[in-house]
mmCIF file of C-alpha atoms in Angstrom:
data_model
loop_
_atom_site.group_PDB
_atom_site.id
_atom_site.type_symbol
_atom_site.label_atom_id
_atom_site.label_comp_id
_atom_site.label_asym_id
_atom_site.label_seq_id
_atom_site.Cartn_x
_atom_site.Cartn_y
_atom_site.Cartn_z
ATOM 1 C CA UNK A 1 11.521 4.148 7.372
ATOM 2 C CA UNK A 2 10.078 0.527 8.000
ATOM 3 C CA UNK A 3 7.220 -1.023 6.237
ATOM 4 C CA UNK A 4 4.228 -0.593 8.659
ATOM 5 C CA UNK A 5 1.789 -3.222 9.379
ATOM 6 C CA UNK A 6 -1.868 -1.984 9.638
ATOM 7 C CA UNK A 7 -5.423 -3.118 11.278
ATOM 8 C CA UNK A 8 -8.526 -1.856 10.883
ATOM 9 C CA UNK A 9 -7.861 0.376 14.097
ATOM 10 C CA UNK A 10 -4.714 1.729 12.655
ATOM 11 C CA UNK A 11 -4.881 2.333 9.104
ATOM 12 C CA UNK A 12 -6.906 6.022 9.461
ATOM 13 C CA UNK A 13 -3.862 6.976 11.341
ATOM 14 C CA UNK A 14 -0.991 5.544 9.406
ATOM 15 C CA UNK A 15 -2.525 7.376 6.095
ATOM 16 C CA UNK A 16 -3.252 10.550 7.555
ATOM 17 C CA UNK A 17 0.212 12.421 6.899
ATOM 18 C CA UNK A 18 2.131 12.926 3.835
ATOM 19 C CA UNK A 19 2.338 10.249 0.585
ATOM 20 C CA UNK A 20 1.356 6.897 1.548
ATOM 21 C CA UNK A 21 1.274 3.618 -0.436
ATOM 22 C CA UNK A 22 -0.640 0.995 1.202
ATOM 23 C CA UNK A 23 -0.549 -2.664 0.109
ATOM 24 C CA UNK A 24 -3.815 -4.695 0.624
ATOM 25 C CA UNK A 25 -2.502 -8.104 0.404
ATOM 26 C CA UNK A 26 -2.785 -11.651 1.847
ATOM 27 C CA UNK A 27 -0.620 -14.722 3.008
ATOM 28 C CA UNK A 28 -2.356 -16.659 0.585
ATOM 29 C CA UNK A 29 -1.907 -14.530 -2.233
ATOM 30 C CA UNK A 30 1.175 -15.111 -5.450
ATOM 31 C CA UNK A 31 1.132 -12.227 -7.223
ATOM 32 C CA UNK A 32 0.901 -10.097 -2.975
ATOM 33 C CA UNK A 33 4.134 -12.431 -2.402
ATOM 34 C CA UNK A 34 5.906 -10.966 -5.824
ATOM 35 C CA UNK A 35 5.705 -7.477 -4.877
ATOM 36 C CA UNK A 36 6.782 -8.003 -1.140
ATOM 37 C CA UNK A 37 10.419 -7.086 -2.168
ATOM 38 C CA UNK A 38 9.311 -4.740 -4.783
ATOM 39 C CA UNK A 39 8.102 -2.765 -2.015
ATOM 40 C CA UNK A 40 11.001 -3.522 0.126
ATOM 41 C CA UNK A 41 13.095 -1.779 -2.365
ATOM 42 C CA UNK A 42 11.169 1.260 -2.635
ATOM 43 C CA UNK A 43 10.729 1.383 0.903
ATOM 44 C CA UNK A 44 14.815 1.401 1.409
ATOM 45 C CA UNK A 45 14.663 4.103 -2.005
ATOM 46 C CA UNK A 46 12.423 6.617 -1.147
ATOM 47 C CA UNK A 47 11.127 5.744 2.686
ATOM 48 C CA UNK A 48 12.025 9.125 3.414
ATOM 49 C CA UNK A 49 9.507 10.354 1.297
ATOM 50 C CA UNK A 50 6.836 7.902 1.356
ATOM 51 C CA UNK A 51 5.389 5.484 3.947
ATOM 52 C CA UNK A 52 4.471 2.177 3.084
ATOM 53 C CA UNK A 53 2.303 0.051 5.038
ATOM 54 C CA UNK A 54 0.663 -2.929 4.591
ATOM 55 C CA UNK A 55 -2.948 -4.451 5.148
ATOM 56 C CA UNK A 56 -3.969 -8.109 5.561
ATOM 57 C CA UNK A 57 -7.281 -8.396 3.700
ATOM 58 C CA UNK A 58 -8.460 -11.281 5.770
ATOM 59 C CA UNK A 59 -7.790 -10.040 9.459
ATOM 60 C CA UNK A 60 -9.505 -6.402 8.176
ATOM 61 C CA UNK A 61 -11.581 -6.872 5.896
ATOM 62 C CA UNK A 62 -13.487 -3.345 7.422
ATOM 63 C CA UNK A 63 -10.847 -1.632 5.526
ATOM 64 C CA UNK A 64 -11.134 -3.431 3.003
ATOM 65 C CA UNK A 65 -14.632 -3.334 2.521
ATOM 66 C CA UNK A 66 -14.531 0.275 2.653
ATOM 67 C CA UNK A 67 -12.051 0.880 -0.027
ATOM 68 C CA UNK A 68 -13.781 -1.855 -2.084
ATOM 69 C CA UNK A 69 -10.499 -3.648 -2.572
ATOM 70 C CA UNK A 70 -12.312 -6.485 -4.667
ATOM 71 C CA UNK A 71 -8.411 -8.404 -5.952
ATOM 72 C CA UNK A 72 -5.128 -8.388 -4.355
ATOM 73 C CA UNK A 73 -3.333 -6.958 -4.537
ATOM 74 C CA UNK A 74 -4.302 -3.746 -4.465
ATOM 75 C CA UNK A 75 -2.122 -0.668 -3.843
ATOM 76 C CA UNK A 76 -3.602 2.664 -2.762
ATOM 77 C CA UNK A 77 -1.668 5.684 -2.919
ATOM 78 C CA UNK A 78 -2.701 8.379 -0.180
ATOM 79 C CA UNK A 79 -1.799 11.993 0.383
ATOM 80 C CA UNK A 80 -2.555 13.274 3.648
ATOM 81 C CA UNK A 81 -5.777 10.588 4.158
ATOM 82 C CA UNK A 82 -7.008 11.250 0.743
ATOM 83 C CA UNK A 83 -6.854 8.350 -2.326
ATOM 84 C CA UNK A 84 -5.096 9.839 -5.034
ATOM 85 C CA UNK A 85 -4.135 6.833 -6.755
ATOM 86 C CA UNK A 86 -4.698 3.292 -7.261
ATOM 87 C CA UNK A 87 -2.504 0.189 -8.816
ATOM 88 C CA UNK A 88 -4.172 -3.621 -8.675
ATOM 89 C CA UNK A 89 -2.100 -6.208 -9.786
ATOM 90 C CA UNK A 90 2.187 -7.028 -9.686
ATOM 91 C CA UNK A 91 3.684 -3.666 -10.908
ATOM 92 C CA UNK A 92 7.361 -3.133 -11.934
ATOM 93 C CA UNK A 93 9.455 -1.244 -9.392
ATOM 94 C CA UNK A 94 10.161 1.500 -11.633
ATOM 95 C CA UNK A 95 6.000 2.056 -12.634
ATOM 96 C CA UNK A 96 5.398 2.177 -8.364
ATOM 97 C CA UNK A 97 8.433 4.471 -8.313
ATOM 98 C CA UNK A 98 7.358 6.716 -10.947
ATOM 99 C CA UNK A 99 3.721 6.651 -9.467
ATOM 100 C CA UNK A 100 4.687 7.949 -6.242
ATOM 101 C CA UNK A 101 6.502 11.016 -7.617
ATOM 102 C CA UNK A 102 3.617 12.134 -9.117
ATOM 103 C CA UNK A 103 1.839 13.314 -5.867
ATOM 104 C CA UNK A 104 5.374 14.101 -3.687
#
């Protein structure tokens, strides 16, 4: 599955179903640039499993306001619209991978 890019109209959707890690990031933003192919990897790993999709704070910052993402980036892990988890900062590939299990 493809990395999805979300709005504020589309993010209820795209988090509704199953284990989804969504990336609150911005152009701007080092550290949101690092993990890019972090998440490319586990996307190509386990996108069978888990949807990823991605949120640019500054053209929603609804969303963002209501999750109150305060740094990027900030990475919350949803299962079936719910948060379960939460990650803010660069993580390794392995520590995102071994997140994710946890709620599949």
């Amino acid at each position: 599955m493809a990395i999805v890019n979300v709005t504020d109209q589309t993010f209820e959707t795209e988090t509704s179903q199953g284990v989804v890690l969504a990336d609150f990031w911005a152009p701007w933003c080092g550290p949101c640039k690092m993990i890019a192919p972090v998440l490319e990897e586990l996307d190509s790993e386990m996108g069978d499993k888990v949807k990823i999709a991605k949120l640019d704070v500054d053209e929603n910052q609804e969303t963002a306001g209501k999750y109150s993402v305060m740094s990027i980036p900030t990475l919350l892990i949803f299962k079936d619209g719910e948060v379960v988890d939460q990650v803010v900062g660069f993580k390794p590939k392995e520590a995102l991978a071994e997140l994710l299990n946890k709620h599949l």
